[in-house]
Amino acid sequence: MAEKMSWTVSDAVDHKGFPADRSRTGGWVPAALILGIEICERLSTMGIAVNLVTYLVGTMHLPSAASANIVTDFMGTAFLLCLLGGFLADSFLGRYKTIAIFAIIQTLGTGMLAMTTKLPQLRPPPCHGSVCKQANGFQMGILYLALYIIALGTGGLKSSVSGFGTDQFDEKDEKEKAQMAYFFNRFFFFISLGTLMAVTVLVYIQDEVGRSWAYGICSVSMIMAILIFFSGTKRYRYKKSLGSPIVHISQVIVASIKKRSMDLPFNVGLLFEDSPEASRIDHTDQFHCLDKAAIVAEGDFEKNEPNPWKLCSVTRVEEVKMMIRLLPIWATTIIFWTTYAQMITFSVEQATTMERSIGSFQIPAGSLTVFFVSAILITLAVYDRLIMPLWKKWKGKPGFTNLQRVAIGLVLSTLGMAAAAVVERKRLSVAKSVNGNRSTTLPISVFLLIPQFFLVGSGEAFIYTGQLDFFITQSPKGMKTMSTGLFLTTLSLGFFVSSFLVSIVKQVTGSNGGEGWLADNINRGRLDCFYGLLAILSAINFAVFLVCAVWYKSQKPKPEMQMKTLGNGSAARESV
């Protein structure tokens, strides 16, 4: 019997629900089949996002500020829906079904977007001279429907793809655990590959061949990826869900509210605890109001079992406290993703007005984000190969701490916005000297935008890995998926804050009949002032972050938990 059990994975089953046979399920082949879905998702989402603003301005004839908000709302919704996808995967569908369903949804969305950009009835007529007719409500409604179907598909996929990939390896087996480390590296590589293909090849096809062709390629590639994904159904390992962390958190909050009028016992040892000894979390003195959920009262037990909506263990309460402690750091990282949003909106629109030719070849405006992606990869390589070894020799530690990396990312993004303001001031002076309009190519090189792309891109490399490490290692063992979702909401809220700021600045500075900072024609606005405002807000946010970082009390996970979180942290590295 022991020999038979060595050939099975203890916490996984096959497609029929039987214990997973180690020799017939899991490993590299199923993991590679799952990677195809992620490559195509990145190709579609980033290929749409980085060049959508040029379509909205140039084809749909929308104002630049409104176009930027449409892009940031689209991306923000996609990342926010990761919470929905994670909830459905944890509570009802499982990761396999969640990936399959939302991949099909994204395919339908990209197919619909291809049709929307192909049919002349779904876009306004071309401009006649300086007279341009904006897209009407019906045309914009169809475009919105296609975009948000794609956002729904993206949210479902991002919540489950990396996790399902790691399910194919057994952490308890040393050989498979080593293979898992290679999977994480290749997973991150393919994410970057998909992004590079999106901002180069796909953007070029959009500008030079046709958007409908580019989006059609996305749809066809997703169909192929889905078929490949289904081909591995019998080879996958499936892990049973432990329930949604959202439900667990809700239970603690509801139970504590019901018992808000009760007094806590003098001895915390009298609070309810039924968790296994090895997984218990010691009681802490913060957030005493939540401790009331662990007070034993009449009616808390049903059929000798505690009702989780009336009585929660000390460990369950402490898990919620750990999540609450993450919130100040979570809140102070949102502004970074607001600056990130400018790289795929206003920075791309800046590029459309600048000289982009290299000989006879003209660089597509959306492809300028290749410098952003390159900055991320270069920064990660330099950090891994140079900074970490030197820091270990000097300080005896393997690189910066997670909060130090977040701090570096915030500083770099602040410098990036300051550099963007300086460059935009120069671009506006050139536009004023030649009296340029939206369709005029200004005699100023687009490569002046490289510093802002590089600084914010390098900032993302630091802040993304720092956030990921922080939210994974400082969250409860049973809430790693929840903490990953919390991390992704900073991206979502960053995009939404960008939309909010654009609307406020547009309204405030455009009063009294003026065009304001964010004019419909950016050559007549003051985008440099908007970038300067973001630089100031980022500097203030950095100061607040330092206060929160000093206040935060680091949680010390058990050694065995640290080993497990290493894998979980790499699995979640799928953002942006």
mmCIF file of N, CA and C in Angstrom, residues 89-90 93-100 159-167 229 239 481:
data_model
loop_
_atom_site.group_PDB
_atom_site.id
_atom_site.type_symbol
_atom_site.label_atom_id
_atom_site.label_comp_id
_atom_site.label_asym_id
_atom_site.label_seq_id
_atom_site.Cartn_x
_atom_site.Cartn_y
_atom_site.Cartn_z
ATOM 1 N N ALA A 89 -13.490 30.520 -8.740
ATOM 2 C CA ALA A 89 -12.592 29.363 -8.782
ATOM 3 C C ALA A 89 -12.484 28.709 -7.410
ATOM 4 N N ASP A 90 -12.366 29.502 -6.357
ATOM 5 C CA ASP A 90 -12.207 28.968 -5.001
ATOM 6 C C ASP A 90 -13.491 28.345 -4.458
ATOM 7 N N LEU A 93 -16.298 26.775 -9.129
ATOM 8 C CA LEU A 93 -15.928 26.155 -10.401
ATOM 9 C C LEU A 93 -14.631 25.360 -10.358
ATOM 10 N N GLY A 94 -13.683 25.771 -9.557
ATOM 11 C CA GLY A 94 -12.346 25.201 -9.648
ATOM 12 C C GLY A 94 -11.566 25.921 -10.741
ATOM 13 N N ARG A 95 -10.245 25.789 -10.732
ATOM 14 C CA ARG A 95 -9.402 26.550 -11.652
ATOM 15 C C ARG A 95 -9.561 26.105 -13.101
ATOM 16 N N TYR A 96 -9.701 24.808 -13.337
ATOM 17 C CA TYR A 96 -9.800 24.311 -14.718
ATOM 18 C C TYR A 96 -11.034 24.879 -15.413
ATOM 19 N N LYS A 97 -12.194 24.747 -14.793
ATOM 20 C CA LYS A 97 -13.427 25.247 -15.410
ATOM 21 C C LYS A 97 -13.415 26.766 -15.525
ATOM 22 N N THR A 98 -12.828 27.444 -14.527
ATOM 23 C CA THR A 98 -12.753 28.901 -14.582
ATOM 24 C C THR A 98 -11.931 29.356 -15.781
ATOM 25 N N ILE A 99 -10.784 28.718 -16.001
ATOM 26 C CA ILE A 99 -9.940 29.060 -17.153
ATOM 27 C C ILE A 99 -10.689 28.802 -18.454
ATOM 28 N N ALA A 100 -11.322 27.645 -18.570
ATOM 29 C CA ALA A 100 -12.027 27.288 -19.802
ATOM 30 C C ALA A 100 -13.149 28.276 -20.110
ATOM 31 N N SER A 159 -6.865 35.195 -12.642
ATOM 32 C CA SER A 159 -7.036 34.701 -11.276
ATOM 33 C C SER A 159 -6.663 33.236 -11.128
ATOM 34 N N SER A 160 -6.558 32.506 -12.230
ATOM 35 C CA SER A 160 -6.445 31.047 -12.111
ATOM 36 C C SER A 160 -5.306 30.414 -12.897
ATOM 37 N N VAL A 161 -4.808 31.072 -13.942
ATOM 38 C CA VAL A 161 -3.840 30.410 -14.826
ATOM 39 C C VAL A 161 -2.569 30.008 -14.092
ATOM 40 N N SER A 162 -1.938 30.945 -13.389
ATOM 41 C CA SER A 162 -0.683 30.616 -12.721
ATOM 42 C C SER A 162 -0.898 29.572 -11.631
ATOM 43 N N GLY A 163 -2.004 29.690 -10.902
ATOM 44 C CA GLY A 163 -2.290 28.719 -9.846
ATOM 45 C C GLY A 163 -2.492 27.317 -10.387
ATOM 46 N N PHE A 164 -3.214 27.209 -11.506
ATOM 47 C CA PHE A 164 -3.439 25.890 -12.104
ATOM 48 C C PHE A 164 -2.134 25.317 -12.645
ATOM 49 N N GLY A 165 -1.248 26.213 -13.126
ATOM 50 C CA GLY A 165 0.060 25.744 -13.580
ATOM 51 C C GLY A 165 0.871 25.150 -12.443
ATOM 52 N N THR A 166 0.851 25.795 -11.274
ATOM 53 C CA THR A 166 1.605 25.268 -10.140
ATOM 54 C C THR A 166 0.961 24.013 -9.565
ATOM 55 N N ASP A 167 -0.341 23.820 -9.811
ATOM 56 C CA ASP A 167 -1.002 22.593 -9.358
ATOM 57 C C ASP A 167 -0.413 21.351 -10.024
ATOM 58 N N PHE A 229 -5.374 23.676 -24.651
ATOM 59 C CA PHE A 229 -5.660 23.546 -23.223
ATOM 60 C C PHE A 229 -6.560 22.348 -22.947
ATOM 61 N N LYS A 239 -6.746 20.156 -7.877
ATOM 62 C CA LYS A 239 -6.719 20.244 -6.413
ATOM 63 C C LYS A 239 -8.029 20.792 -5.901
ATOM 64 N N THR A 481 -4.335 33.156 -2.067
ATOM 65 C CA THR A 481 -5.066 33.570 -3.263
ATOM 66 C C THR A 481 -5.730 34.912 -3.026
#
